[in-house]
């Protein structure tokens, strides 16, 4: 097994995470919050650790096989979660390391489980980072690294297979790096579209980003204890629609962009997915119909 390559790529992951933390740092600076120090400290730790791993384990042989792909994926997620929980701990907003680690793992894996029972007193920067982990995990940091790393080769397909869900993973184009770029372009475009629509619905840019990130990862991290109940039906519908869009196989979007409409709409996976949604909505609606006097939500 190519052990040096495993730790080398894991080091790259940590460096990417340091860059990603700049965004919540900016948010904390804009709101003039004390948690800015926590992000600065976490970024410095990530830079030192990631640089050390990249320099120490720089491989002469950069070949990646299936075994390396799965080990790289597992190790990278552990490293990302360990470093990613530092802002929570250093800021003191989630002082218990185990709780902070749980929250971070839940974010990156887009599970959506949380140890928080109330969001009162939580800073904007920390809440932004919490939801941003959903966005990062929604597509996968390893896919991002393949998109930006010059060391990515067609052998990186083994990482893509280990990272992406589902029994079959294919390349959209011959080169894996180009595939990763296309996936992220679609992902970013959908995110920006949702942010724009939520802003039109009356949400602040901060709130729009929070809920767009939660939708992209389909995990649901938010900033209100009642989830979306406090927001207008428009906002609820926008988020619901984008949850469906983000959960759709991105190969379908790629085929649509290539104007291969017949191929896209012949996807058995797409129609099975949409069918499950329709059936589930119908079953739930019928089962709770007796609790309400109307199928149309009342305006807030």
Coordinates of C-alpha atoms in Angstrom, one line a residue:
X1 CA 0.0 0.0 0.0
X2 CA 1.2 3.5 -0.8
X3 CA 1.2 4.8 2.8
X4 CA 3.0 8.1 2.0
X5 CA 0.3 9.0 -0.6
X6 CA -2.4 8.3 2.0
X7 CA -1.0 10.8 4.5
X8 CA 0.0 13.2 1.8
X9 CA -3.6 13.5 0.5
X10 CA -4.9 13.7 4.1
X11 CA -2.5 16.6 4.6
X12 CA -4.0 18.3 1.5
X13 CA -7.4 17.9 3.0
X14 CA -6.4 19.7 6.2
X15 CA -4.9 22.6 4.1
X16 CA -8.1 22.9 2.2
X17 CA -10.0 23.0 5.4
X18 CA -7.8 25.9 6.6
X19 CA -8.8 27.8 3.5
X20 CA -12.5 27.0 4.0
X21 CA -12.4 28.4 7.5
X22 CA -11.6 31.8 6.1
X23 CA -15.2 32.3 5.2
X24 CA -16.6 31.9 8.7
X25 CA -13.7 34.0 10.0
X26 CA -14.8 36.8 7.6
X27 CA -18.4 36.4 9.0
X28 CA -17.2 36.7 12.6
X29 CA -15.1 39.8 11.7
X30 CA -18.1 41.4 10.0
X31 CA -20.2 40.9 13.1
X32 CA -17.2 41.9 15.3
X33 CA -17.4 38.7 17.4
X34 CA -14.8 37.2 19.7
X35 CA -15.0 33.9 18.0
X36 CA -12.7 35.4 15.3
X37 CA -9.8 34.4 17.4
X38 CA -11.0 30.8 17.5
X39 CA -11.0 30.7 13.7
X40 CA -7.6 32.3 13.5
X41 CA -6.1 29.8 15.9
X42 CA -7.8 26.9 14.2
X43 CA -6.6 28.1 10.7
X44 CA -3.0 28.3 12.0
X45 CA -3.2 24.8 13.6
X46 CA -4.6 23.4 10.3
X47 CA -1.9 25.1 8.2
X48 CA 0.9 23.8 10.4
X49 CA -0.5 20.3 10.6
X50 CA -1.4 20.1 6.9
X51 CA 1.9 21.6 5.7
X52 CA 3.9 19.2 7.9
X53 CA 2.0 16.2 6.6
X54 CA 2.5 17.3 2.9
X55 CA 6.2 17.9 3.3
X56 CA 7.0 14.9 5.5
X57 CA 5.0 12.4 3.4
X58 CA 5.5 13.8 -0.1
X59 CA 5.5 10.6 -2.2
X60 CA 7.7 9.7 -5.1
X61 CA 5.0 7.3 -6.3
X62 CA 1.6 9.0 -6.6
X63 CA -0.4 6.0 -7.8
X64 CA -3.7 5.4 -6.0
X65 CA -5.5 2.0 -6.0
X66 CA -8.8 1.0 -4.5
X67 CA -7.3 0.2 -1.1
X68 CA -5.6 3.6 -0.9
X69 CA -8.8 5.3 -2.1
X70 CA -10.9 3.9 0.8
X71 CA -8.2 4.5 3.4
X72 CA -7.6 8.1 2.2
X73 CA -11.3 8.7 2.5
X74 CA -11.6 7.4 6.0
X75 CA -8.5 9.1 7.3
X76 CA -9.4 12.4 5.7
X77 CA -12.9 12.5 7.3
X78 CA -11.4 11.8 10.7
X79 CA -8.7 14.5 10.2
X80 CA -11.2 17.0 8.9
X81 CA -13.6 16.4 11.9
X82 CA -10.8 16.7 14.4
X83 CA -9.6 20.0 13.0
X84 CA -13.1 21.2 12.2
X85 CA -14.3 21.0 15.8
X86 CA -11.5 23.3 17.1
X87 CA -13.4 26.5 16.5
X88 CA -16.3 25.2 18.7
X89 CA -13.9 24.2 21.5
X90 CA -11.6 27.2 21.4
X91 CA -14.5 29.7 21.2
X92 CA -16.0 28.0 24.3
X93 CA -19.4 27.8 22.5
X94 CA -19.3 24.0 22.6
X95 CA -16.5 23.5 25.2
X96 CA -16.8 19.8 25.5
X97 CA -14.5 18.2 22.9
X98 CA -16.6 15.1 22.4
X99 CA -19.7 17.2 21.8
X100 CA -17.8 19.5 19.4
X101 CA -16.5 16.5 17.5
X102 CA -19.9 15.0 17.3
X103 CA -21.4 18.2 15.9
X104 CA -18.6 18.5 13.4
X105 CA -18.9 14.9 12.2
X106 CA -22.7 15.4 11.9
X107 CA -22.0 18.4 9.8
X108 CA -19.4 16.9 7.4
X109 CA -21.4 13.7 7.0
X110 CA -24.6 15.7 6.5
X111 CA -26.3 13.6 9.1
X112 CA -28.0 16.6 10.8
X113 CA -28.0 15.3 14.3
X114 CA -27.1 17.9 16.9
X115 CA -26.1 18.1 20.6
X116 CA -27.5 21.7 20.7
X117 CA -30.8 22.2 22.3
X118 CA -30.9 26.0 22.0
X119 CA -29.1 28.4 19.6
X120 CA -29.3 31.4 22.0
X121 CA -25.9 32.9 22.6
X122 CA -24.3 31.2 19.6
X123 CA -22.2 33.6 17.5
X124 CA -22.9 34.2 13.8
X125 CA -19.4 33.0 12.9
X126 CA -19.8 29.7 14.7
X127 CA -23.3 29.1 13.4
X128 CA -22.0 29.8 9.9
X129 CA -19.2 27.3 10.2
X130 CA -21.6 24.7 11.6
X131 CA -23.9 25.0 8.5
X132 CA -20.9 25.4 6.1
X133 CA -19.7 21.9 7.2
X134 CA -23.0 20.7 5.7
X135 CA -22.2 22.4 2.4
X136 CA -18.7 21.0 2.3
X137 CA -19.9 17.5 3.1
X138 CA -22.7 17.6 0.7
X139 CA -20.4 17.1 -2.3
X140 CA -17.4 15.9 -0.4
X141 CA -14.1 17.6 0.4
X142 CA -12.2 14.9 -1.5
X143 CA -14.1 15.8 -4.7
X144 CA -13.1 19.5 -4.1
X145 CA -9.4 18.5 -3.7
X146 CA -9.5 16.5 -6.9
X147 CA -11.0 19.6 -8.6
X148 CA -8.2 22.0 -7.5
X149 CA -5.2 19.7 -6.9
X150 CA -2.7 19.5 -9.8
X151 CA -1.7 16.1 -8.5
X152 CA -5.1 14.6 -9.4
X153 CA -4.9 11.8 -12.0
X154 CA -7.2 9.3 -13.5
X155 CA -6.2 7.0 -10.6
X156 CA -8.0 9.5 -8.3
X157 CA -11.2 7.7 -9.6
X158 CA -10.6 5.3 -6.7
X159 CA -11.0 8.2 -4.2
X160 CA -14.2 9.4 -6.1
X161 CA -15.6 5.9 -5.7
X162 CA -14.9 5.8 -2.0
X163 CA -16.3 9.3 -1.5
X164 CA -19.5 9.3 -3.5
X165 CA -22.6 7.3 -2.4
X166 CA -24.2 4.6 -4.5
X167 CA -23.1 1.3 -6.0
X168 CA -21.9 2.9 -9.3
X169 CA -19.8 6.0 -9.8
X170 CA -18.8 7.1 -13.3
X171 CA -16.8 9.9 -14.9
X172 CA -18.8 12.6 -16.7
X173 CA -15.8 13.3 -18.9
X174 CA -12.6 11.3 -19.5
X175 CA -10.5 13.1 -16.9
X176 CA -11.4 12.8 -13.2
X177 CA -10.3 16.3 -12.4
X178 CA -12.6 17.7 -15.0
X179 CA -15.4 15.6 -13.6
X180 CA -14.8 17.0 -10.1
X181 CA -14.9 20.5 -11.5
X182 CA -18.1 20.0 -13.3
X183 CA -19.8 18.5 -10.2
X184 CA -18.7 21.5 -8.1
X185 CA -19.7 24.1 -10.7
X186 CA -23.2 22.6 -10.7
X187 CA -23.2 22.4 -6.9
X188 CA -22.1 26.1 -6.5
X189 CA -24.6 27.2 -9.2
X190 CA -27.5 25.6 -7.3
X191 CA -26.3 27.0 -4.0
X192 CA -26.1 30.6 -5.4
X193 CA -29.6 30.2 -7.0
X194 CA -31.1 29.2 -3.7
X195 CA -29.3 32.0 -1.8
X196 CA -30.7 34.5 -4.3
X197 CA -34.2 33.2 -4.1
X198 CA -34.1 33.2 -0.3
X199 CA -32.9 36.8 -0.3
X200 CA -35.8 37.7 -2.5
X201 CA -38.1 36.1 0.1
X202 CA -36.9 38.5 2.8
X203 CA -34.1 36.6 4.4
X204 CA -30.8 38.3 5.2
X205 CA -27.8 37.2 3.2
X206 CA -26.5 35.5 6.4
X207 CA -29.8 33.5 6.9
X208 CA -29.9 32.7 3.2
X209 CA -26.4 31.2 3.2
X210 CA -27.2 29.2 6.4
X211 CA -30.3 27.6 4.9
X212 CA -28.8 27.1 1.4
X213 CA -25.9 25.3 3.0
X214 CA -28.3 23.1 5.0
X215 CA -30.2 22.4 1.8
X216 CA -27.2 21.6 -0.2
X217 CA -26.0 19.0 2.3
X218 CA -29.6 17.8 2.8
X219 CA -28.8 17.7 6.5
X220 CA -30.9 20.6 7.7
X221 CA -28.7 22.6 10.1
X222 CA -30.4 26.0 10.7
X223 CA -30.5 28.8 13.2
X224 CA -34.0 28.6 14.6
X225 CA -35.1 26.2 17.3
X226 CA -38.4 25.7 15.4
X227 CA -36.7 24.8 12.2
X228 CA -38.6 26.6 9.4
X229 CA -41.9 27.2 11.2
X230 CA -41.1 30.9 11.7
X231 CA -40.5 31.6 8.0
X232 CA -43.0 32.3 5.3
X233 CA -44.5 29.6 3.0
X234 CA -42.4 31.0 0.2
X235 CA -39.2 30.4 2.1
X236 CA -40.4 26.9 3.1
X237 CA -41.2 26.0 -0.5
X238 CA -37.9 27.3 -1.9
X239 CA -35.9 25.2 0.7
X240 CA -38.1 22.2 0.0
X241 CA -37.6 22.4 -3.8
X242 CA -33.9 22.8 -3.5
X243 CA -33.6 19.9 -1.0
X244 CA -35.1 17.8 -3.8
X245 CA -32.8 19.3 -6.4
X246 CA -29.6 18.8 -4.4
X247 CA -30.5 15.2 -3.7
X248 CA -30.9 14.4 -7.4
X249 CA -28.0 12.7 -9.2
X250 CA -25.8 15.4 -10.7
X251 CA -25.3 13.3 -13.8
X252 CA -28.8 14.3 -14.8
X253 CA -27.9 18.0 -14.6
X254 CA -24.8 17.3 -16.7
X255 CA -26.8 15.6 -19.4
X256 CA -29.3 18.5 -19.4
X257 CA -26.4 20.9 -19.8
X258 CA -25.2 18.9 -22.7
X259 CA -28.7 19.0 -24.2
X260 CA -29.1 15.2 -24.0
X261 CA -32.6 15.6 -22.7
X262 CA -33.9 12.2 -23.8
X263 CA -31.0 10.4 -22.0
X264 CA -31.5 12.5 -18.9
X265 CA -35.2 11.9 -18.6
X266 CA -34.8 8.1 -19.3
X267 CA -32.9 7.8 -16.0
X268 CA -34.6 5.0 -14.0
X269 CA -32.9 6.4 -10.8
X270 CA -34.4 9.8 -11.3
X271 CA -38.0 8.6 -11.8
X272 CA -37.7 6.1 -8.9
X273 CA -36.4 8.9 -6.7
X274 CA -39.2 11.2 -7.7
X275 CA -41.8 8.4 -7.3
X276 CA -40.7 7.7 -3.8
X277 CA -41.0 11.4 -2.9
X278 CA -44.6 11.6 -4.3
X279 CA -45.7 8.4 -2.6
X280 CA -44.2 9.5 0.7
X281 CA -45.8 12.9 0.6
X282 CA -49.2 11.4 -0.2
X283 CA -49.0 8.8 2.6
X284 CA -47.9 11.4 5.2
X285 CA -50.5 14.0 4.0
X286 CA -53.3 11.4 4.2
X287 CA -52.2 10.2 7.6
X288 CA -52.2 13.8 9.1
X289 CA -55.1 15.2 7.2
X290 CA -57.4 15.0 10.2
X291 CA -55.2 17.4 12.1
X292 CA -55.7 20.3 9.8
X293 CA -58.7 22.1 8.2
X294 CA -56.9 22.9 5.0
X295 CA -54.2 21.5 2.7
X296 CA -53.0 25.1 1.9
X297 CA -50.6 26.6 4.5
X298 CA -51.9 29.8 6.2
X299 CA -49.8 32.9 5.7
X300 CA -47.5 33.8 8.6

